[in-house]
mmCIF file of C-alpha atoms and ligand atoms in Angstrom:
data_model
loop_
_atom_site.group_PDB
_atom_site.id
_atom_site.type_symbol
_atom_site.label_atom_id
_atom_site.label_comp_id
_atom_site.label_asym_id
_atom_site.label_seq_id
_atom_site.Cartn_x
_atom_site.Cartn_y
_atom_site.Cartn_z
ATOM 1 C CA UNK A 1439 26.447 18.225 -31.694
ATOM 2 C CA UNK A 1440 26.869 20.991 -28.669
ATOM 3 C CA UNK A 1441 23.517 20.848 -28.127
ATOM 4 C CA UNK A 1442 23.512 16.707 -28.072
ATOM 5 C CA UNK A 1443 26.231 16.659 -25.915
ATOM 6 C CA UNK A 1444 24.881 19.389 -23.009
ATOM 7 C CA UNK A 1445 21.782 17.815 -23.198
ATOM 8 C CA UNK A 1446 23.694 14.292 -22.035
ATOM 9 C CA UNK A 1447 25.427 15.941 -19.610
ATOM 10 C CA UNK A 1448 22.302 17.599 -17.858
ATOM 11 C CA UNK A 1449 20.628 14.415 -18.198
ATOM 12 C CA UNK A 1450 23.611 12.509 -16.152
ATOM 13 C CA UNK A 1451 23.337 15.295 -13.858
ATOM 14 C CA UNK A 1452 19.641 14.859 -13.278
ATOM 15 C CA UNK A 1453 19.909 11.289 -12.419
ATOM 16 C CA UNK A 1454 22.508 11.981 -9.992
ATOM 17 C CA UNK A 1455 20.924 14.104 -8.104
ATOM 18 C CA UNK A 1456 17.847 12.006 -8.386
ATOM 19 C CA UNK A 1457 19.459 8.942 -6.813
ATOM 20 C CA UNK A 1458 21.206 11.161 -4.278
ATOM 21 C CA UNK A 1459 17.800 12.360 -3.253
ATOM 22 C CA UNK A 1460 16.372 9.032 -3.182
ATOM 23 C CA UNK A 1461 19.504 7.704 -0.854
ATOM 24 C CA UNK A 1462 18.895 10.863 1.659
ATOM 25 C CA UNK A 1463 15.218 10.009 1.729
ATOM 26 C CA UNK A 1464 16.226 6.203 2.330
ATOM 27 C CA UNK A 1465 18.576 6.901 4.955
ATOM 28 C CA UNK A 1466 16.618 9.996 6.840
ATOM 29 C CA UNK A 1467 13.476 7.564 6.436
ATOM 30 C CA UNK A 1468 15.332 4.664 8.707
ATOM 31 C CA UNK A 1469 16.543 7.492 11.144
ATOM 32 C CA UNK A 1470 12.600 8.782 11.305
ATOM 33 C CA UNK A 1471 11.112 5.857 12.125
ATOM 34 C CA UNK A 1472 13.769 4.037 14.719
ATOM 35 C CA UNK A 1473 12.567 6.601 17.387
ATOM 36 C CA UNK A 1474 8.826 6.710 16.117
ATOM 37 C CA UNK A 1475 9.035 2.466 16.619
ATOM 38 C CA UNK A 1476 10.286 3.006 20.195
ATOM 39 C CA UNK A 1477 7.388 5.966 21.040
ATOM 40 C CA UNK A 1478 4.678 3.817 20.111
ATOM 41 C CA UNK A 1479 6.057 0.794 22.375
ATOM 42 C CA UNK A 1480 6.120 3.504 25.254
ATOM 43 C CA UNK A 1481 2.841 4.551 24.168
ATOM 44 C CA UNK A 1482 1.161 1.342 24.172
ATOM 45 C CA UNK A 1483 2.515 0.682 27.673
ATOM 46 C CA UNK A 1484 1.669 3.331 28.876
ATOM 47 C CA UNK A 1485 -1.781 2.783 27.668
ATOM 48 C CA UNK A 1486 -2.100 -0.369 29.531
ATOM 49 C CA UNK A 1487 -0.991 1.108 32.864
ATOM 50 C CA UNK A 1488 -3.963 4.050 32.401
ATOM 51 C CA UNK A 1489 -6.916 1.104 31.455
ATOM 52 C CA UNK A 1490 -10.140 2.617 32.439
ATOM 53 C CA UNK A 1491 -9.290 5.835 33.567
ATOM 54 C CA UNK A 1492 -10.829 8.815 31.609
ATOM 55 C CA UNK A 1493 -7.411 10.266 30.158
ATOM 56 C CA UNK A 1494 -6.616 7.059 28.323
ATOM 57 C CA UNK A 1495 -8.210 8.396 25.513
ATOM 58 C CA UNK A 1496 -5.583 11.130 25.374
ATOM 59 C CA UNK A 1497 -3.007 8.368 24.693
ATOM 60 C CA UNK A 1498 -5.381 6.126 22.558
ATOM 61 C CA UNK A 1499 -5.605 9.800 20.199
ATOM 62 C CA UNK A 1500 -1.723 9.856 20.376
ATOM 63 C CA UNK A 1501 -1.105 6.242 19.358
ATOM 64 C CA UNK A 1502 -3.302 6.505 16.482
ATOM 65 C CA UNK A 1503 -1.378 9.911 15.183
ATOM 66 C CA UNK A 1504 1.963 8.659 15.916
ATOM 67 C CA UNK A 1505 0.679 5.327 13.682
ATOM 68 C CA UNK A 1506 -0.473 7.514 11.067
ATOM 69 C CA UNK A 1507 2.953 9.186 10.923
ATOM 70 C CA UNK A 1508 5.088 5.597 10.981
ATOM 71 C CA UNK A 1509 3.008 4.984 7.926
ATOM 72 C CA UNK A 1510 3.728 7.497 5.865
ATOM 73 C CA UNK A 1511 7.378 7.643 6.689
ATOM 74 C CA UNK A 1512 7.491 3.839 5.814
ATOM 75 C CA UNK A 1513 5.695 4.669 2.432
ATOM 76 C CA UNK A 1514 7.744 7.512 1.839
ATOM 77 C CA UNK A 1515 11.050 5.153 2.673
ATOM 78 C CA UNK A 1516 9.482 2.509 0.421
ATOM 79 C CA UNK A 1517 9.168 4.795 -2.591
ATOM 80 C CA UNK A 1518 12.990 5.090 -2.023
ATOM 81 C CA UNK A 1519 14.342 1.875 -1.878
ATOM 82 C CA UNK A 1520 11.903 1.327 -4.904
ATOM 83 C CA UNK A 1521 14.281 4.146 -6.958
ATOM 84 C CA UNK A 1522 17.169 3.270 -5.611
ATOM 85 C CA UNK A 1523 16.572 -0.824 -6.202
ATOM 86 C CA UNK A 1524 16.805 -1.525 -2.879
ATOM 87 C CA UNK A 1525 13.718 -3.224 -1.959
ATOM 88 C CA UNK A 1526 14.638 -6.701 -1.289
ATOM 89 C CA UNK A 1527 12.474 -9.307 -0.669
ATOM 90 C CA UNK A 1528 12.582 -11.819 2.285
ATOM 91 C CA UNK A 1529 11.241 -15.021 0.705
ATOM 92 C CA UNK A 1530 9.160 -18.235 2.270
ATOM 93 C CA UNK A 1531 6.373 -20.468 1.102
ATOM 94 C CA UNK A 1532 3.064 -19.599 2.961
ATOM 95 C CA UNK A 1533 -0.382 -19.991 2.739
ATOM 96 C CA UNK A 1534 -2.078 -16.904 0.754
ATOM 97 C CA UNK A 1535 -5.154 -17.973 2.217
ATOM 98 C CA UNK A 1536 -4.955 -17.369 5.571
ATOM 99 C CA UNK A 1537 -2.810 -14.559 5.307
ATOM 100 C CA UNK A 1538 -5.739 -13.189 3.918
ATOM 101 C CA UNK A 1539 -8.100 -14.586 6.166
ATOM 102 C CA UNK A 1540 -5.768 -12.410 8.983
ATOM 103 C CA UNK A 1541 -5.241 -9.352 7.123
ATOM 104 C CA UNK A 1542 -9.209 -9.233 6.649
ATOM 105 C CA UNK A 1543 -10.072 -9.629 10.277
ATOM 106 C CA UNK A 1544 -7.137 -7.805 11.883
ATOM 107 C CA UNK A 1545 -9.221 -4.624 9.407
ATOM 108 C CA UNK A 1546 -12.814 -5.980 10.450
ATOM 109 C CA UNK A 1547 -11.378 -5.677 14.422
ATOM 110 C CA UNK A 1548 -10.552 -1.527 13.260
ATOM 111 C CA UNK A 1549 -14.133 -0.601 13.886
ATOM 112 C CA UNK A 1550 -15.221 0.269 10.222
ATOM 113 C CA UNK A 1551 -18.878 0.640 9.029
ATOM 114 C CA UNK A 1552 -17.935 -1.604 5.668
ATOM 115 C CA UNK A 1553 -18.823 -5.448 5.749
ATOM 116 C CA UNK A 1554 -15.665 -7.401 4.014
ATOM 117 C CA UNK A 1555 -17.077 -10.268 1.974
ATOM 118 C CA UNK A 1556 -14.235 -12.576 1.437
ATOM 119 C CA UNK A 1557 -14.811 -15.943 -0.848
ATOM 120 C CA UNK A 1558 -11.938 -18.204 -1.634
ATOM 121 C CA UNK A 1559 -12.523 -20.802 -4.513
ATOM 122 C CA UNK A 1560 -9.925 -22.753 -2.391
ATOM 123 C CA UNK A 1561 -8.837 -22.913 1.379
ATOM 124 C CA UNK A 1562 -5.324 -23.817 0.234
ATOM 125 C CA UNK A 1563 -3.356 -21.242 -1.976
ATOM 126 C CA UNK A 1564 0.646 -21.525 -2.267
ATOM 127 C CA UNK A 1565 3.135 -18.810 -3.140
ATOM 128 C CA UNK A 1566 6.812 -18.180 -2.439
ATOM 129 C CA UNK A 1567 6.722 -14.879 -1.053
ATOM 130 C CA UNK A 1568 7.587 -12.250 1.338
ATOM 131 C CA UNK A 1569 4.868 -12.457 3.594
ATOM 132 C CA UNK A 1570 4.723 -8.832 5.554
ATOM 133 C CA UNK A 1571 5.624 -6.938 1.661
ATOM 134 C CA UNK A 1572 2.130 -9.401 0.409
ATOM 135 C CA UNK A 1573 0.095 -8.451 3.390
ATOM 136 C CA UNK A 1574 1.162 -4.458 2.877
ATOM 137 C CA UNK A 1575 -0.254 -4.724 -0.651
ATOM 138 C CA UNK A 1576 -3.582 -6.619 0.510
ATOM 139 C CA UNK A 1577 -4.181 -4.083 3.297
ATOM 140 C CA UNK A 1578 -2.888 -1.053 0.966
ATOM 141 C CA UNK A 1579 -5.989 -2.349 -1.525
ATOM 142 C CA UNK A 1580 -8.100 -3.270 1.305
ATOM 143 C CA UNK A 1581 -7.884 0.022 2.679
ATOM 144 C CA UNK A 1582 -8.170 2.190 -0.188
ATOM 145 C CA UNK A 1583 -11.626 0.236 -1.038
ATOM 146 C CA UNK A 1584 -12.577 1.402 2.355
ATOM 147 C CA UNK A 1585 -11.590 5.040 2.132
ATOM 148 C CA UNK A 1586 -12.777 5.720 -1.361
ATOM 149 C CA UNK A 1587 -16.392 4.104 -0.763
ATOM 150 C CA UNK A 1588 -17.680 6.323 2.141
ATOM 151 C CA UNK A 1589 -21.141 5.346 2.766
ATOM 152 C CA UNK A 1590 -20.934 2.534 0.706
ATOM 153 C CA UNK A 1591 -20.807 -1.254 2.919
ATOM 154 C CA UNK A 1592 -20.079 -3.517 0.769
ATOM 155 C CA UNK A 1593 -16.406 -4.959 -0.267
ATOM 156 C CA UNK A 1594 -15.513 -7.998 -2.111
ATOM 157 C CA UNK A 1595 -12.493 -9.821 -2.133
ATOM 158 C CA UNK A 1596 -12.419 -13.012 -4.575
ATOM 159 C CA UNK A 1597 -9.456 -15.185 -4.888
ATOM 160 C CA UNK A 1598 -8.916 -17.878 -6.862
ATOM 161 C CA UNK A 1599 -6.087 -20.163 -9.087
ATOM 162 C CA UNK A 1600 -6.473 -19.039 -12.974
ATOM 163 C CA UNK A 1601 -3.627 -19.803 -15.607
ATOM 164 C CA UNK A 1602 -1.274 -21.169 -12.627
ATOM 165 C CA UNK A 1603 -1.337 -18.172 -10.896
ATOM 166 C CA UNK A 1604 -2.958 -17.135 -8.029
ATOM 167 C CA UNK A 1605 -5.765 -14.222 -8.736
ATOM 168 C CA UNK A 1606 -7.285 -11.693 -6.071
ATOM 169 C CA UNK A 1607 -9.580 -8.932 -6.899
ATOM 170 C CA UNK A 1608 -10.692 -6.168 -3.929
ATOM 171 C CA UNK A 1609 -14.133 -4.607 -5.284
ATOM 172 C CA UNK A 1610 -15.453 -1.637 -3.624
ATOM 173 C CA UNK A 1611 -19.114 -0.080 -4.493
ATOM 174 C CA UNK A 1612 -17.115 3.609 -4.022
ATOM 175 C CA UNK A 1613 -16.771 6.443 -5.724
ATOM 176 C CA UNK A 1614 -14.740 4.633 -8.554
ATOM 177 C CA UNK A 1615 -11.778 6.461 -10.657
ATOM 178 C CA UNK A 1616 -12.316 8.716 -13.863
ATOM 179 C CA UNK A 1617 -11.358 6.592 -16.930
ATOM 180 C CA UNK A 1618 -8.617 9.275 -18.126
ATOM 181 C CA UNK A 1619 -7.158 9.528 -14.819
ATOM 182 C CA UNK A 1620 -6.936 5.206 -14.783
ATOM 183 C CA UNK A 1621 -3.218 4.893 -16.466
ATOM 184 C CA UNK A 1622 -1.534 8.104 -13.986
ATOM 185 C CA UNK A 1623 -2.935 6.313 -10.461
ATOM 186 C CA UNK A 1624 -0.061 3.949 -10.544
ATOM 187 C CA UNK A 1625 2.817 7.010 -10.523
ATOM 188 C CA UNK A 1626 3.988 8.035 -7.507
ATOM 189 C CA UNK A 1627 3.055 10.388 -5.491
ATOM 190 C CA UNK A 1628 -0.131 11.299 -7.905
ATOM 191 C CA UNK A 1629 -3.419 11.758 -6.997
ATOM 192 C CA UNK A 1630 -6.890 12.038 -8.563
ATOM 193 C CA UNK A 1631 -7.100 16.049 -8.433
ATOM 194 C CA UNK A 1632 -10.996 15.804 -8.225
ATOM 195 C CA UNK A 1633 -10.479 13.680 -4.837
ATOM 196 C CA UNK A 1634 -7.642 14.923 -3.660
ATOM 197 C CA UNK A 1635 -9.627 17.607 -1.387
ATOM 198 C CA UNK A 1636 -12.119 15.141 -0.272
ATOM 199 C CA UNK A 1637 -9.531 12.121 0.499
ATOM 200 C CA UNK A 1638 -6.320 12.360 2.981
ATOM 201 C CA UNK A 1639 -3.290 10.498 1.285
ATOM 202 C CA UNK A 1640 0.090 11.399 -0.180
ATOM 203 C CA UNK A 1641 -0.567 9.035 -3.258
ATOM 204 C CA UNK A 1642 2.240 6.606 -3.205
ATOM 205 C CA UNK A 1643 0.394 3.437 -2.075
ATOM 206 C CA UNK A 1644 -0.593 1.989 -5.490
ATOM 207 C CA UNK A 1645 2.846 3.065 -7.172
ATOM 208 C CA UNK A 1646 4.523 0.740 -4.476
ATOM 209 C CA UNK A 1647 1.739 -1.340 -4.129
ATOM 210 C CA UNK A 1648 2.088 -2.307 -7.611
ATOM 211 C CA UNK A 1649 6.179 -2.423 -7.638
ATOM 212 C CA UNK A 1650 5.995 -5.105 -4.766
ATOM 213 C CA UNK A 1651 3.533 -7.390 -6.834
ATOM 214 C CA UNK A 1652 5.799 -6.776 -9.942
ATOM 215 C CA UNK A 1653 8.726 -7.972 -7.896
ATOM 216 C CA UNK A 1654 7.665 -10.942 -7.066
ATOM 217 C CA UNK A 1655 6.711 -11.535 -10.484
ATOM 218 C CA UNK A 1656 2.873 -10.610 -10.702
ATOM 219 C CA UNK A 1657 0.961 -7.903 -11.764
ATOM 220 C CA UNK A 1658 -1.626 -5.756 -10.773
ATOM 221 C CA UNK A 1659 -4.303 -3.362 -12.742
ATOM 222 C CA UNK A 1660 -7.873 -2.048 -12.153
ATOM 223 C CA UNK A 1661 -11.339 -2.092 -13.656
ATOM 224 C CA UNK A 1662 -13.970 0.569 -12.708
ATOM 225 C CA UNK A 1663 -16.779 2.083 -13.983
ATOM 226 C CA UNK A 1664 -17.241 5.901 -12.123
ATOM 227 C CA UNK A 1665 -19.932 6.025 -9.977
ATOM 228 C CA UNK A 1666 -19.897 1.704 -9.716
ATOM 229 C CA UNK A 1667 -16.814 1.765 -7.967
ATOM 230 C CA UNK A 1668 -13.184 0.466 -8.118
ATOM 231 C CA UNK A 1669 -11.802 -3.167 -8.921
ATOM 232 C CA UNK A 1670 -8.333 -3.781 -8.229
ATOM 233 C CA UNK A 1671 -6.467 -7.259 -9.231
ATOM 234 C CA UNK A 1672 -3.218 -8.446 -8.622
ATOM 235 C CA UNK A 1673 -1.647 -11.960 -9.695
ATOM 236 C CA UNK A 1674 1.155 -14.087 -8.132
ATOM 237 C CA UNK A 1675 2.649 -16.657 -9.677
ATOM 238 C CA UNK A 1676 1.497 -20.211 -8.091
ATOM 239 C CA UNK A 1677 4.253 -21.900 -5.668
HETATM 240 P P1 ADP B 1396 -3.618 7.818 -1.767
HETATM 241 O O1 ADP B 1396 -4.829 7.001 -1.450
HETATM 242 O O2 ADP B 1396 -2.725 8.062 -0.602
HETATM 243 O O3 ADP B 1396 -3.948 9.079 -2.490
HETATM 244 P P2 ADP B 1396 -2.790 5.707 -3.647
HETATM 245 O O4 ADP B 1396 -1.502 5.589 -4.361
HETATM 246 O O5 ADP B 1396 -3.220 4.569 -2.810
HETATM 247 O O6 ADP B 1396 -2.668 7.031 -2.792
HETATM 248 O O7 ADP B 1396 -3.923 5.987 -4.730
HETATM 249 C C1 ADP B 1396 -3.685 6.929 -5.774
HETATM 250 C C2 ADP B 1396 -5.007 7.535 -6.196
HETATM 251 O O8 ADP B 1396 -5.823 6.561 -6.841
HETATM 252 C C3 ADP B 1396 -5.840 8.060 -5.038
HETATM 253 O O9 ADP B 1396 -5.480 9.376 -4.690
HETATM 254 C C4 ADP B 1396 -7.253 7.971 -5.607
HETATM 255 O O10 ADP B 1396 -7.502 9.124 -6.394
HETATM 256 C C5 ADP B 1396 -7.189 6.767 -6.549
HETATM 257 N N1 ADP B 1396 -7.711 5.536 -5.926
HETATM 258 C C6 ADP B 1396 -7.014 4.543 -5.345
HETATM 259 N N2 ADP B 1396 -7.819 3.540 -4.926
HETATM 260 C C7 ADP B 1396 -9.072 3.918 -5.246
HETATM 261 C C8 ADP B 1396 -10.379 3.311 -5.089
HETATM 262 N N3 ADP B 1396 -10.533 2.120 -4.518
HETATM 263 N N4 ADP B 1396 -11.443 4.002 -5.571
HETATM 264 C C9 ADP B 1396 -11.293 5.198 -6.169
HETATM 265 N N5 ADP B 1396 -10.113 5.820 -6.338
HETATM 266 C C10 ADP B 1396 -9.015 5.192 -5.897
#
């Protein structure tokens, strides 16, 4: 009975300190990225006022780092307002469609060697949603089918309406994920050791990735065969 009751008591203890360390990450997270937002601003002004001159590269370099660091603080802040339940949604009806259509050329305008096939079974697809949390999970899917498919050019993205819900798969010809390894790429902050050398990442885009699609009452899984590459899905329910 001792034994029972320590063993609640370090438990209790365990979550505490786990939410405290999720509501220090939350709140250090917003006081990270507040200055970051206003540096790239400056940045990207001060990029304009150099056009054409030869240092402007100097500043184009700095942009893209400082961008690279906003993301991972936001990823790092989403994994804690994910454990702490405080990822709220900001709700509208849109168009998945053509916030698809944008998300795919706004990546096709990043210079990549990959040629994004998109086919829509329909030019009209409805959801209640939060639009910039949808478009993070497309691009989060979009991206990794970029960045684990080196060499390869192809990626398809299929959506369609199945079961009254809406259905989009991101298919990359890549380097495709080890079939033990296929149930732990959804945990956060894990990584497939074999890549982890090869690929930069912290490993927390599919766990929140997957939590935003679950909150707005979809799902999301994948499908690969190693060495045929990767196919993601996610589901939202139809508007
Ligand atoms: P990150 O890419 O930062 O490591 P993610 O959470 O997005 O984090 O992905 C977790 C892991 O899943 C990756 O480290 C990688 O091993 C694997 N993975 C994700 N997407 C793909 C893909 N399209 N092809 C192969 N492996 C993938």
């Amino acid at each position: 009975m001792e034994i029972e009751r320590q063993k609640k008591i370090f438990t209790e203890q365990l979550e505490h300190i786990a939410t405290q360390k999720s509501e220090f990450m939350a709140m250090a997270g917003h006081e990270l990225n507040t200055p970051l937002t206003v540096l790239i601003a400056n940045l990207q002004v001060l990029e304009q006022l150099m056009d054409g001159q030869d240092t402007v590269k100097y500043v184009q370099n700095t942009i893209n780092q400082v961008n690279k660091l906003h993301a991972l603080i936001s990823d790092l802040l989403d994994v804690s307002k994910i454990q702490i339940g405080q990822l709220i949604l900001l709700k509208e009806k849109c168009n998945l469609y053509a916030l698809l259509s944008e998300s795919v050329n706004s990546i096709r305008n990043m210079k990549i060697n990959h040629q994004i096939i998109f086919n829509s079974t329909r030019k009209v697809l409805p959801v209640y949603a939060d639009i910039r949390r949808i478009e993070q999970v497309f691009k989060n899917l979009l991206t990794n089918a970029i960045k684990y498919s080196p060499g390869q050019k192809e990626i398809f993205i299929d959506a369609t309406i199945e079961d009254h819900k809406i259905l989009i798969s991101v298919q990359d010809t890549g380097i495709g994920i080890p079939a033990g390894e296929l149930k732990n790429i959804f945990s956060s902050y894990y990584r497939v050791p074999v890549q982890a050398s090869t690929f930069t990442g912290v490993g927390v885009g599919l766990y929140v990735t997957r939590e935003i699609v679950k909150l707005h009452g979809g799902d999301l899984w994948v499908n690969n065969e190693i060495g045929e590459g990767s196919k993601f899905y996610f589901t939202l329910p139809l508007a």
